[in-house]
PDB file of C-alpha atoms in Angstrom:
ATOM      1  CA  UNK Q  28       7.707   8.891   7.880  1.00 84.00           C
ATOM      2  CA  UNK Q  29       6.242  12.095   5.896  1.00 94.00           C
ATOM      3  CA  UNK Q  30       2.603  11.991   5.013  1.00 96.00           C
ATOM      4  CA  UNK Q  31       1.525  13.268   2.020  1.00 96.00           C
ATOM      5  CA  UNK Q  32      -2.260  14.446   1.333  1.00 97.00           C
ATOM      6  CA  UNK Q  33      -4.170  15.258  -2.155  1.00 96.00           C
ATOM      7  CA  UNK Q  34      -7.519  16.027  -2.639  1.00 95.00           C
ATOM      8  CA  UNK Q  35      -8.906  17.388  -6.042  1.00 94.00           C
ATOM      9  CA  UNK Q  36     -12.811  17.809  -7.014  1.00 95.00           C
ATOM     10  CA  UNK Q  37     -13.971  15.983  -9.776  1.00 95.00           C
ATOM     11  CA  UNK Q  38     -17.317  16.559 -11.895  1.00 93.00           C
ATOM     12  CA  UNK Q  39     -17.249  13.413 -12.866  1.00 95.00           C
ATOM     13  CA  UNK Q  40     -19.875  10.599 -12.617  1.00 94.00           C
ATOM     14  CA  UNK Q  41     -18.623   6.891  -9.796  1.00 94.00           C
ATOM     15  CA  UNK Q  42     -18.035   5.372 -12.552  1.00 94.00           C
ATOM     16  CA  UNK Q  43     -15.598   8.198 -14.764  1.00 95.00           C
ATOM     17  CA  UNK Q  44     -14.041   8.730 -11.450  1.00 95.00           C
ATOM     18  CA  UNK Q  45     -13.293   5.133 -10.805  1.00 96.00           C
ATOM     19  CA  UNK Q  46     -12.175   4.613 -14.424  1.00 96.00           C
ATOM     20  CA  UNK Q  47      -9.653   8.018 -14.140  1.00 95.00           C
ATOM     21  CA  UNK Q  48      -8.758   6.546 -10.562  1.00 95.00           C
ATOM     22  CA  UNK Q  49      -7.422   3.401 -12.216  1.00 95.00           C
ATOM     23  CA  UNK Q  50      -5.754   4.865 -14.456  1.00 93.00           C
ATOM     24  CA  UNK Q  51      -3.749   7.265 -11.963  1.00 89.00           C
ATOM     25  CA  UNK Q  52      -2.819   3.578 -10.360  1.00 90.00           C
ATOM     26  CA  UNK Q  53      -1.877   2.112 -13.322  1.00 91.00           C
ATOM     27  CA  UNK Q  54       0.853   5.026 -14.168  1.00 86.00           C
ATOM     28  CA  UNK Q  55       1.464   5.135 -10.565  1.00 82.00           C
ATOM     29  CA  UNK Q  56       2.647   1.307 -11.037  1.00 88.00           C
ATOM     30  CA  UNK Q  57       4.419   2.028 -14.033  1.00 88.00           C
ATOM     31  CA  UNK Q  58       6.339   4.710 -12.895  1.00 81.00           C
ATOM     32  CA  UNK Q  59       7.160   3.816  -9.299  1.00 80.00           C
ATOM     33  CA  UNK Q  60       6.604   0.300  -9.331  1.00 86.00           C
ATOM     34  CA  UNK Q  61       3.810   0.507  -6.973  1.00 88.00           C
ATOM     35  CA  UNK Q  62       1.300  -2.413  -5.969  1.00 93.00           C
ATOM     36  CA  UNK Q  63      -1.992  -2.120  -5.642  1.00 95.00           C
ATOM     37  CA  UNK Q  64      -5.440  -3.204  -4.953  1.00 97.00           C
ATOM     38  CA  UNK Q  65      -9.082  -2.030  -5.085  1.00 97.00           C
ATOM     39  CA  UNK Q  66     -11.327  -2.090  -1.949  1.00 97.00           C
ATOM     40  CA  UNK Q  67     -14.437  -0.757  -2.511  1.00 96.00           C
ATOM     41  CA  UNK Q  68     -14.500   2.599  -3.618  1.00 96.00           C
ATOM     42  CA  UNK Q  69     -10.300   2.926  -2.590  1.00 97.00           C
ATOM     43  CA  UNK Q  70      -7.152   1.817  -3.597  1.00 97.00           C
ATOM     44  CA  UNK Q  71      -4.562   0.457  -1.392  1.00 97.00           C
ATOM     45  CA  UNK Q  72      -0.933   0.739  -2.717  1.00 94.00           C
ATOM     46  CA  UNK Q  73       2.596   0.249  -1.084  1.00 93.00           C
ATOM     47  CA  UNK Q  74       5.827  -0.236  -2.004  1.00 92.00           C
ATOM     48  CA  UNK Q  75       9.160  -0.609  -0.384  1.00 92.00           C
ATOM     49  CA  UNK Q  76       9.243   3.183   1.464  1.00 91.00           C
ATOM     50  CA  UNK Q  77       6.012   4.243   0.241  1.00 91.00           C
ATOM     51  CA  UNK Q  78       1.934   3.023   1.480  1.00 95.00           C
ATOM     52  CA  UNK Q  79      -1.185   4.749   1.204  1.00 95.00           C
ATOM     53  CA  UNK Q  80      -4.808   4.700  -0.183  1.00 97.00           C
ATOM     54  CA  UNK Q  81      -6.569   6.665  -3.081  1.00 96.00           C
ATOM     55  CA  UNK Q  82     -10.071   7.086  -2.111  1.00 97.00           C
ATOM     56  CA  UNK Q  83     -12.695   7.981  -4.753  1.00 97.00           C
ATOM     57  CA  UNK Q  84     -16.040   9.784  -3.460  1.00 95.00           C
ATOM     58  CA  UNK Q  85     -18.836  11.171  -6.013  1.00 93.00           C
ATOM     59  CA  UNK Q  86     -17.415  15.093  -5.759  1.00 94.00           C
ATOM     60  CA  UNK Q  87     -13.776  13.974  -4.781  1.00 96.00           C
ATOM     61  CA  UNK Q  88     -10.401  12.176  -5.005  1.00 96.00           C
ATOM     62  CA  UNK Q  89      -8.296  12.160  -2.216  1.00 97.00           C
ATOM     63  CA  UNK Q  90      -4.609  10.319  -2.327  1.00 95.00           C
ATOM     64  CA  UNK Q  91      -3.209  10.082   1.767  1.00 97.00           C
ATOM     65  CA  UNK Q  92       0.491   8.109   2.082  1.00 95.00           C
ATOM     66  CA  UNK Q  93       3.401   7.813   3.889  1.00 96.00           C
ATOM     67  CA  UNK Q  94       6.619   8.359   2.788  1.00 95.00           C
ATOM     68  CA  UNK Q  95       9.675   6.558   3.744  1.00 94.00           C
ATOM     69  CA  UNK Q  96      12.607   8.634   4.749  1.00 93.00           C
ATOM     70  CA  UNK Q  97      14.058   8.446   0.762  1.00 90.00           C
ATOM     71  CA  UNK Q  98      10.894   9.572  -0.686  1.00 89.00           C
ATOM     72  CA  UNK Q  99      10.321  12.044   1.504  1.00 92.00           C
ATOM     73  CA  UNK Q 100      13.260  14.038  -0.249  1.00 92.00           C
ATOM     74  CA  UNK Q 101      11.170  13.766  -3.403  1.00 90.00           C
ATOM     75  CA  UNK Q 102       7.944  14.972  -1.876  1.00 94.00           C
ATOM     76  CA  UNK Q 103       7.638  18.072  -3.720  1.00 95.00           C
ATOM     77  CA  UNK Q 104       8.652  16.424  -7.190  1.00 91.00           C
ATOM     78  CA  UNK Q 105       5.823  13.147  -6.157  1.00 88.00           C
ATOM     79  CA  UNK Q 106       3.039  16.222  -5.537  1.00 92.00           C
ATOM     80  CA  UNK Q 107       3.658  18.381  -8.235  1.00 92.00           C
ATOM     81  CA  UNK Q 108       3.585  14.907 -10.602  1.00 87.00           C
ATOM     82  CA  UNK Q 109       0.919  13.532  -8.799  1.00 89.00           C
ATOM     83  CA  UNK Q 110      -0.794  17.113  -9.411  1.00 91.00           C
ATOM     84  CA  UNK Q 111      -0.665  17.056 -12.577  1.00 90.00           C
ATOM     85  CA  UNK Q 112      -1.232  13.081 -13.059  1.00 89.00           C
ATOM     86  CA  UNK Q 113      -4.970  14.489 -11.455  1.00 93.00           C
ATOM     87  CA  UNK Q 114      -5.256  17.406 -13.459  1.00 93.00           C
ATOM     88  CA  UNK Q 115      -5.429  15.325 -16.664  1.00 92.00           C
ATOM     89  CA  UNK Q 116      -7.401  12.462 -15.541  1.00 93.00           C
ATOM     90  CA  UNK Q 117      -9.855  14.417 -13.611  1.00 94.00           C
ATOM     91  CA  UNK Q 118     -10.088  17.782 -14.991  1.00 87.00           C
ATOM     92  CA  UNK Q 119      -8.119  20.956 -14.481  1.00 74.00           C
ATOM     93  CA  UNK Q 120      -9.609  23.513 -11.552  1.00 61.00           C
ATOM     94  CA  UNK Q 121     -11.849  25.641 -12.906  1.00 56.00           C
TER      95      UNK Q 121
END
């Protein structure tokens, strides 16, 4: 298994950051056919090859998951989407 770690600062208020978090699941599902499920201020998702938790703080969103042996061939593409899947629902660096 490769592990795969995100963090991005937000600016936005629990509830923004909750809202944009849901989102990011919700293409996340779409796209990769993940399931998931909220737990407090976290989401757990998995899929076959894939599990891991997006966890939402007041300054910060952090995405942590293991990656089967298949997707860890795609890591770089799954960061640089995931990236940019961030960038838009939580603001670009500044």
């Amino acid at each position: 298994m490769t592990t795969m770690s995100i963090a991005k600062k937000h600016h936005l208020s629990h509830k923004q950051a909750k809202a944009a978090a849901q989102k990011v699941a919700d293409d996340l599902k779409e796209r990769f056919a993940l399931k998931y499920a909220w737990k407090g201020d976290s989401i757990e998702f998995q899929r076959p090859g894939l599990a891991g938790e997006m966890h939402i703080t007041r300054s910060e969103v952090r995405l942590d998951c293991e990656l089967g042996m298949m997707l860890s061939l795609l890591k770089p593409t799954l960061e640089s989407a995931i990236h940019r899947e961030f960038d838009k629902r939580f603001g670009k660096p500044t």
